[in-house]
Structure formats: structure tokens, C-alpha cells
mmCIF file of C-alpha atoms in Angstrom:
data_model
loop_
_atom_site.group_PDB
_atom_site.id
_atom_site.type_symbol
_atom_site.label_atom_id
_atom_site.label_comp_id
_atom_site.label_asym_id
_atom_site.label_seq_id
_atom_site.Cartn_x
_atom_site.Cartn_y
_atom_site.Cartn_z
ATOM 1 C CA LEU A 1 -15.460 1.410 -6.704
ATOM 2 C CA ALA A 2 -12.834 -0.281 -8.843
ATOM 3 C CA LYS A 3 -12.098 -3.464 -6.959
ATOM 4 C CA THR A 4 -9.190 -5.577 -8.143
ATOM 5 C CA THR A 5 -8.763 -9.331 -8.319
ATOM 6 C CA GLN A 6 -5.367 -11.022 -8.511
ATOM 7 C CA PRO A 7 -4.111 -14.583 -8.073
ATOM 8 C CA ILE A 8 -3.129 -15.250 -4.489
ATOM 9 C CA SER A 9 0.198 -16.814 -5.386
ATOM 10 C CA MET A 10 2.450 -17.750 -8.283
ATOM 11 C CA ASP A 11 5.609 -19.830 -8.573
ATOM 12 C CA SER A 12 8.392 -19.358 -11.091
ATOM 13 C CA TYR A 13 12.012 -20.224 -11.720
ATOM 14 C CA GLU A 14 14.978 -17.965 -12.170
ATOM 15 C CA GLY A 15 15.350 -16.611 -15.684
ATOM 16 C CA GLN A 16 11.692 -17.048 -16.618
ATOM 17 C CA GLU A 17 9.295 -14.292 -17.591
ATOM 18 C CA VAL A 18 6.460 -13.841 -15.112
ATOM 19 C CA ASN A 19 3.085 -12.348 -15.979
ATOM 20 C CA ILE A 20 0.675 -11.379 -13.220
ATOM 21 C CA THR A 21 -2.808 -10.409 -14.324
ATOM 22 C CA CYS A 22 -5.157 -8.175 -12.387
ATOM 23 C CA SER A 23 -8.877 -7.867 -13.101
ATOM 24 C CA HIS A 24 -10.655 -4.564 -12.555
ATOM 25 C CA ASN A 25 -13.998 -4.825 -14.302
ATOM 26 C CA ASN A 26 -15.403 -1.620 -12.809
ATOM 27 C CA ILE A 27 -12.515 0.639 -13.694
ATOM 28 C CA ALA A 28 -13.593 4.241 -14.224
ATOM 29 C CA THR A 29 -12.624 6.497 -17.093
ATOM 30 C CA ASN A 30 -10.189 8.537 -15.024
ATOM 31 C CA ASP A 31 -8.636 5.619 -13.146
ATOM 32 C CA TYR A 32 -4.962 4.789 -13.513
ATOM 33 C CA ILE A 33 -3.485 1.357 -12.837
ATOM 34 C CA THR A 34 -0.525 1.140 -10.507
ATOM 35 C CA TRP A 35 1.568 -1.807 -9.333
ATOM 36 C CA TYR A 36 3.562 -1.992 -6.104
ATOM 37 C CA GLN A 37 6.059 -4.556 -4.854
ATOM 38 C CA GLN A 38 6.508 -5.497 -1.207
ATOM 39 C CA PHE A 39 9.382 -7.470 0.272
ATOM 40 C CA PRO A 40 9.037 -9.074 3.708
ATOM 41 C CA SER A 41 9.364 -6.604 6.584
ATOM 42 C CA GLN A 42 9.334 -3.616 4.219
ATOM 43 C CA GLY A 43 6.758 -1.152 2.984
ATOM 44 C CA PRO A 44 5.484 -1.441 -0.604
ATOM 45 C CA ARG A 45 7.492 0.122 -3.384
ATOM 46 C CA PHE A 46 6.173 1.617 -6.633
ATOM 47 C CA ILE A 47 6.956 -0.442 -9.741
ATOM 48 C CA ILE A 48 4.989 0.917 -12.660
ATOM 49 C CA GLN A 49 1.860 2.847 -13.619
ATOM 50 C CA GLY A 50 -0.210 3.099 -16.760
ATOM 51 C CA TYR A 51 -3.507 4.227 -18.234
ATOM 52 C CA LYS A 52 -3.774 2.259 -21.477
ATOM 53 C CA THR A 53 -1.784 0.173 -23.954
ATOM 54 C CA LYS A 54 1.759 -0.605 -22.840
ATOM 55 C CA VAL A 55 4.182 0.992 -20.445
ATOM 56 C CA THR A 56 7.763 -0.164 -19.937
ATOM 57 C CA ASN A 57 10.435 0.899 -17.522
ATOM 58 C CA GLU A 58 13.724 -0.563 -16.333
ATOM 59 C CA VAL A 59 11.958 -2.956 -13.973
ATOM 60 C CA ALA A 60 8.818 -4.202 -15.696
ATOM 61 C CA SER A 61 6.228 -3.808 -18.417
ATOM 62 C CA LEU A 62 2.540 -3.163 -17.970
ATOM 63 C CA PHE A 63 0.062 -4.295 -20.592
ATOM 64 C CA ILE A 64 -3.442 -2.825 -20.597
ATOM 65 C CA PRO A 65 -6.012 -3.952 -23.188
ATOM 66 C CA ALA A 66 -8.334 -1.528 -24.912
ATOM 67 C CA ASP A 67 -11.269 -2.186 -22.557
ATOM 68 C CA ARG A 68 -8.968 -1.616 -19.531
ATOM 69 C CA LYS A 69 -10.839 -4.230 -17.511
ATOM 70 C CA SER A 70 -7.611 -6.009 -16.755
ATOM 71 C CA SER A 71 -3.884 -5.380 -16.724
ATOM 72 C CA THR A 72 -0.815 -7.601 -16.787
ATOM 73 C CA LEU A 73 2.433 -6.923 -15.018
ATOM 74 C CA SER A 74 5.320 -8.572 -16.849
ATOM 75 C CA LEU A 75 8.625 -9.207 -15.110
ATOM 76 C CA PRO A 76 11.348 -10.317 -17.554
ATOM 77 C CA ARG A 77 13.869 -12.952 -16.490
ATOM 78 C CA VAL A 78 13.060 -13.026 -12.787
ATOM 79 C CA SER A 79 15.668 -13.681 -10.170
ATOM 80 C CA LEU A 80 15.423 -14.893 -6.589
ATOM 81 C CA SER A 81 15.333 -11.267 -5.440
ATOM 82 C CA ASP A 82 12.019 -10.765 -7.243
ATOM 83 C CA THR A 83 10.330 -12.961 -4.646
ATOM 84 C CA ALA A 84 7.790 -10.577 -3.147
ATOM 85 C CA VAL A 85 4.122 -9.669 -2.987
ATOM 86 C CA TYR A 86 2.826 -7.653 -5.937
ATOM 87 C CA TYR A 87 -0.192 -5.378 -5.557
ATOM 88 C CA CYS A 88 -2.405 -3.992 -8.303
ATOM 89 C CA LEU A 89 -4.183 -0.715 -7.544
ATOM 90 C CA VAL A 90 -6.783 1.187 -9.504
ATOM 91 C CA GLY A 91 -7.828 4.707 -8.676
ATOM 92 C CA THR A 92 -7.775 8.400 -9.203
ATOM 93 C CA ASN A 93 -7.969 11.092 -6.625
ATOM 94 C CA TYR A 94 -9.036 10.123 -3.190
ATOM 95 C CA GLY A 95 -11.805 12.699 -3.343
ATOM 96 C CA GLY A 96 -13.048 11.758 0.089
ATOM 97 C CA SER A 97 -13.740 8.133 -0.774
ATOM 98 C CA GLN A 98 -11.540 5.648 1.018
ATOM 99 C CA GLY A 99 -12.309 3.106 -1.613
ATOM 100 C CA ASN A 100 -10.570 4.874 -4.432
ATOM 101 C CA LEU A 101 -7.216 3.274 -3.713
ATOM 102 C CA ILE A 102 -7.315 -0.202 -2.287
ATOM 103 C CA PHE A 103 -4.417 -2.544 -1.710
ATOM 104 C CA GLY A 104 -5.846 -6.048 -1.883
ATOM 105 C CA LYS A 105 -4.001 -9.115 -0.635
ATOM 106 C CA GLY A 106 -1.746 -9.016 -3.668
ATOM 107 C CA THR A 107 -0.004 -11.855 -5.469
ATOM 108 C CA LYS A 108 2.779 -13.641 -3.653
ATOM 109 C CA LEU A 109 5.443 -14.506 -6.217
ATOM 110 C CA SER A 110 7.948 -17.168 -5.255
ATOM 111 C CA VAL A 111 10.995 -17.516 -7.500
ATOM 112 C CA LYS A 112 12.902 -20.767 -7.180
ATOM 113 C CA PRO A 113 16.461 -21.538 -8.276
ATOM 114 C CA GLY B 1 17.112 12.691 0.192
ATOM 115 C CA ALA B 2 15.487 11.235 3.262
ATOM 116 C CA GLY B 3 12.571 8.908 2.828
ATOM 117 C CA VAL B 4 9.531 8.380 5.018
ATOM 118 C CA SER B 5 10.497 7.530 8.563
ATOM 119 C CA GLN B 6 8.404 5.955 11.276
ATOM 120 C CA SER B 7 8.919 5.526 14.981
ATOM 121 C CA PRO B 8 9.129 3.416 16.938
ATOM 122 C CA SER B 9 10.093 0.511 14.694
ATOM 123 C CA ASN B 10 8.695 -1.923 17.239
ATOM 124 C CA LYS B 11 6.232 -1.399 20.045
ATOM 125 C CA VAL B 12 5.113 -3.952 22.584
ATOM 126 C CA THR B 13 2.304 -2.908 24.876
ATOM 127 C CA GLU B 14 -0.195 -4.384 27.241
ATOM 128 C CA LYS B 15 -3.861 -4.676 26.466
ATOM 129 C CA GLY B 16 -5.715 -1.543 27.495
ATOM 130 C CA LYS B 17 -2.782 0.831 27.168
ATOM 131 C CA ASP B 18 -2.653 3.730 24.711
ATOM 132 C CA VAL B 19 0.015 3.936 22.013
ATOM 133 C CA GLU B 20 1.218 6.658 19.679
ATOM 134 C CA LEU B 21 2.837 5.938 16.341
ATOM 135 C CA ARG B 22 4.742 8.651 14.518
ATOM 136 C CA CYS B 23 5.298 9.267 10.821
ATOM 137 C CA ASP B 24 7.678 11.778 9.232
ATOM 138 C CA PRO B 25 6.821 12.130 5.538
ATOM 139 C CA ILE B 26 9.127 13.175 2.739
ATOM 140 C CA SER B 27 9.680 16.924 2.848
ATOM 141 C CA GLY B 28 7.294 18.734 0.529
ATOM 142 C CA HIS B 29 4.778 15.898 0.309
ATOM 143 C CA THR B 30 1.326 17.255 1.075
ATOM 144 C CA ALA B 31 -0.434 13.889 1.258
ATOM 145 C CA LEU B 32 0.108 11.363 4.011
ATOM 146 C CA TYR B 33 -1.514 7.942 4.406
ATOM 147 C CA TRP B 34 -1.807 5.375 7.177
ATOM 148 C CA TYR B 35 -2.285 1.671 6.488
ATOM 149 C CA ARG B 36 -2.421 -1.410 8.651
ATOM 150 C CA GLN B 37 -1.096 -4.829 7.645
ATOM 151 C CA SER B 38 -1.879 -7.871 9.707
ATOM 152 C CA LEU B 39 0.331 -10.937 9.424
ATOM 153 C CA GLY B 40 0.075 -12.441 5.969
ATOM 154 C CA GLN B 41 -2.610 -9.992 4.887
ATOM 155 C CA GLY B 42 -2.800 -7.123 2.446
ATOM 156 C CA LEU B 43 -2.749 -3.463 3.366
ATOM 157 C CA GLU B 44 -5.821 -2.031 5.029
ATOM 158 C CA PHE B 45 -6.321 1.677 4.391
ATOM 159 C CA LEU B 46 -6.954 3.653 7.578
ATOM 160 C CA ILE B 47 -6.860 7.369 6.837
ATOM 161 C CA TYR B 48 -5.222 9.950 4.636
ATOM 162 C CA PHE B 49 -4.323 13.606 5.046
ATOM 163 C CA GLN B 50 -4.161 16.329 2.439
ATOM 164 C CA GLY B 51 -2.222 18.989 4.266
ATOM 165 C CA ASN B 52 -3.472 19.008 7.851
ATOM 166 C CA SER B 53 -6.981 17.910 7.060
ATOM 167 C CA ALA B 54 -8.279 14.369 6.857
ATOM 168 C CA PRO B 55 -11.111 14.299 4.301
ATOM 169 C CA ASP B 56 -11.777 10.623 4.878
ATOM 170 C CA LYS B 57 -11.688 8.933 8.268
ATOM 171 C CA SER B 58 -13.995 6.073 7.362
ATOM 172 C CA GLY B 59 -11.163 3.561 7.222
ATOM 173 C CA LEU B 60 -10.404 3.852 10.923
ATOM 174 C CA PRO B 61 -11.561 0.535 12.436
ATOM 175 C CA SER B 62 -13.066 2.001 15.605
ATOM 176 C CA ASP B 63 -13.310 5.172 17.659
ATOM 177 C CA ARG B 64 -10.251 4.023 19.593
ATOM 178 C CA PHE B 65 -8.207 5.035 16.563
ATOM 179 C CA SER B 66 -7.410 8.671 15.810
ATOM 180 C CA ALA B 67 -4.815 10.511 13.796
ATOM 181 C CA GLU B 68 -3.618 14.030 13.461
ATOM 182 C CA ARG B 69 -1.175 15.939 11.378
ATOM 183 C CA THR B 70 0.262 19.282 12.364
ATOM 184 C CA GLY B 71 2.139 21.786 10.271
ATOM 185 C CA GLY B 72 1.469 19.732 7.173
ATOM 186 C CA SER B 73 4.275 17.402 8.116
ATOM 187 C CA VAL B 74 4.517 14.935 10.990
ATOM 188 C CA SER B 75 1.534 12.722 11.706
ATOM 189 C CA THR B 76 0.633 10.734 14.795
ATOM 190 C CA LEU B 77 -1.664 7.719 14.854
ATOM 191 C CA THR B 78 -3.051 7.094 18.315
ATOM 192 C CA ILE B 79 -4.691 3.874 19.436
ATOM 193 C CA GLN B 80 -6.480 4.058 22.769
ATOM 194 C CA ARG B 81 -7.215 1.090 25.023
ATOM 195 C CA THR B 82 -5.324 -1.273 22.730
ATOM 196 C CA GLN B 83 -6.706 -4.721 22.031
ATOM 197 C CA GLN B 84 -4.895 -7.843 20.885
ATOM 198 C CA GLU B 85 -6.519 -7.585 17.461
ATOM 199 C CA ASP B 86 -4.731 -4.253 17.008
ATOM 200 C CA SER B 87 -1.453 -6.155 16.673
ATOM 201 C CA ALA B 88 -0.153 -5.484 13.162
ATOM 202 C CA VAL B 89 2.388 -3.506 11.193
ATOM 203 C CA TYR B 90 1.292 0.100 10.776
ATOM 204 C CA LEU B 91 2.616 1.630 7.577
ATOM 205 C CA CYS B 92 2.774 5.281 6.665
ATOM 206 C CA ALA B 93 3.199 6.639 3.147
ATOM 207 C CA SER B 94 3.424 10.068 1.594
ATOM 208 C CA SER B 95 3.001 11.519 -1.870
ATOM 209 C CA LEU B 96 3.199 14.942 -3.448
ATOM 210 C CA VAL B 97 -0.575 15.238 -3.511
ATOM 211 C CA ALA B 98 -3.440 12.907 -2.686
ATOM 212 C CA SER B 99 -3.888 11.418 -6.111
ATOM 213 C CA GLY B 100 -4.137 7.933 -7.459
ATOM 214 C CA THR B 101 -1.531 8.864 -10.023
ATOM 215 C CA ASP B 102 1.070 10.019 -7.539
ATOM 216 C CA THR B 103 3.603 7.501 -6.303
ATOM 217 C CA GLN B 104 3.233 6.699 -2.633
ATOM 218 C CA TYR B 105 6.496 6.340 -0.755
ATOM 219 C CA PHE B 106 6.245 4.034 2.213
ATOM 220 C CA GLY B 107 8.068 4.036 5.491
ATOM 221 C CA PRO B 108 9.462 0.881 7.110
ATOM 222 C CA GLY B 109 6.453 0.534 9.381
ATOM 223 C CA THR B 110 5.888 0.153 13.103
ATOM 224 C CA ARG B 111 5.296 -3.370 14.347
ATOM 225 C CA LEU B 112 2.768 -3.202 17.164
ATOM 226 C CA THR B 113 2.317 -6.159 19.471
ATOM 227 C CA VAL B 114 -0.445 -6.047 22.063
ATOM 228 C CA LEU B 115 -0.025 -8.627 24.789
#
């Protein structure tokens, strides 16, 4: 069971780069790492997914070290609209185990002007 | 195209009553998931469907909770004899298949309040 650990909250200012790190010491060989974003009163939304090294899309970058025991979501030049809760998930197929994909409490990012 | 829809958006009920929450997944998505989110908390996994079958029901908090999915599409989450601690936002998501690599698309949720 690949449990994840993230900071409960983070504060930043507009225009700064924000890095949120997630620990997943028990990650399995076939596990992928996925990040979701949730705004108040909305369901989570997919941001980015990776297996190893670095993945970049139009929204964020995901850095995964060689041992894959952690991952870092990087948000470049945040704005007020990036204020949200960010969840790190680790898993593969559900395969009958409800623990394979777990949304923890996430990291509440607050961006200030 | 249309996203995941849920109904009702808000439901207020009295303790002891039964409620049904509905989820319409994205067309063609074979996997469907139910989560619960209490105020200020993370998402609690309840159950998932691959097609019409639910391989894992262990996330359901008690036997008052049940879910079904017919025709590989619409799903209903039923809570019998509701309790105040059942008050939460119930979120539904769907994906192409039940895989940790497939993006889950979430609906707007149903806010359940048990008085």
C-alpha cells in the first residue's frame, strides 16, 4: 500500500514558483504518480502524471527522483487562481484493493497578492 | 462533450430517512468511482465499478451504504437510515478503465445534509 505524505498547507505570493513535495516510501514498481487540483465546491481535476524523471505540461512540472520515493509538483509563477488543494496519488490498477488509489488530505496552497 | 453529472446538487434530509444519489459518467467510460468528502477533509474512497460489477466494496463505511450500476452507465449510491455523520459532499468520478494511470473525471458532487 503506497501511502502518501504531503504538507498540510503552504503559502505563496503571486508570481512565485511553488514546489509541493509528496513522500511515497512504499511505492511499487508499477505505480504511477498522479496529482490532482481541487477548488472549493468543485471536484478534483487532473493536473499531471508521471512514472520517473521529469514530466512537463502546460500547467505544471513533475519531478521524480531515481528512487521514486518522493515526487515534487512545481507550479511556475502562481497566481491567485492557483489557490486550491493539491492531492498526490500513487497507484496502479485497482485490482480489487481499495487502497491502491488514495486521496489523502492534500496540500492547501494559498496564494496571496 | 458532456462531463460527469450528479444529481441532486444538494440534498437535505432528516435523520433516519433514505437517500439516493445519482451519477451519470462520461459516455464510454467503463470505470466509475464514488468518494465522500467531509468538510475540510480529503476524499474518502467508497466504491468503484468496472462495468456493472463492483470488485471492491470495502470502502463503504457501513451496511447502510450500497451502490449499483446498471447498463454500464448510471450509478446510484443509496444511504439507508441516514445519520448526521453521513453529512458530506459525495463525489463521483469516471475513467476509461479502472486504472491508476487513467485520468479520473469528477462530477460537481452532491452536498448531503442530514438534520
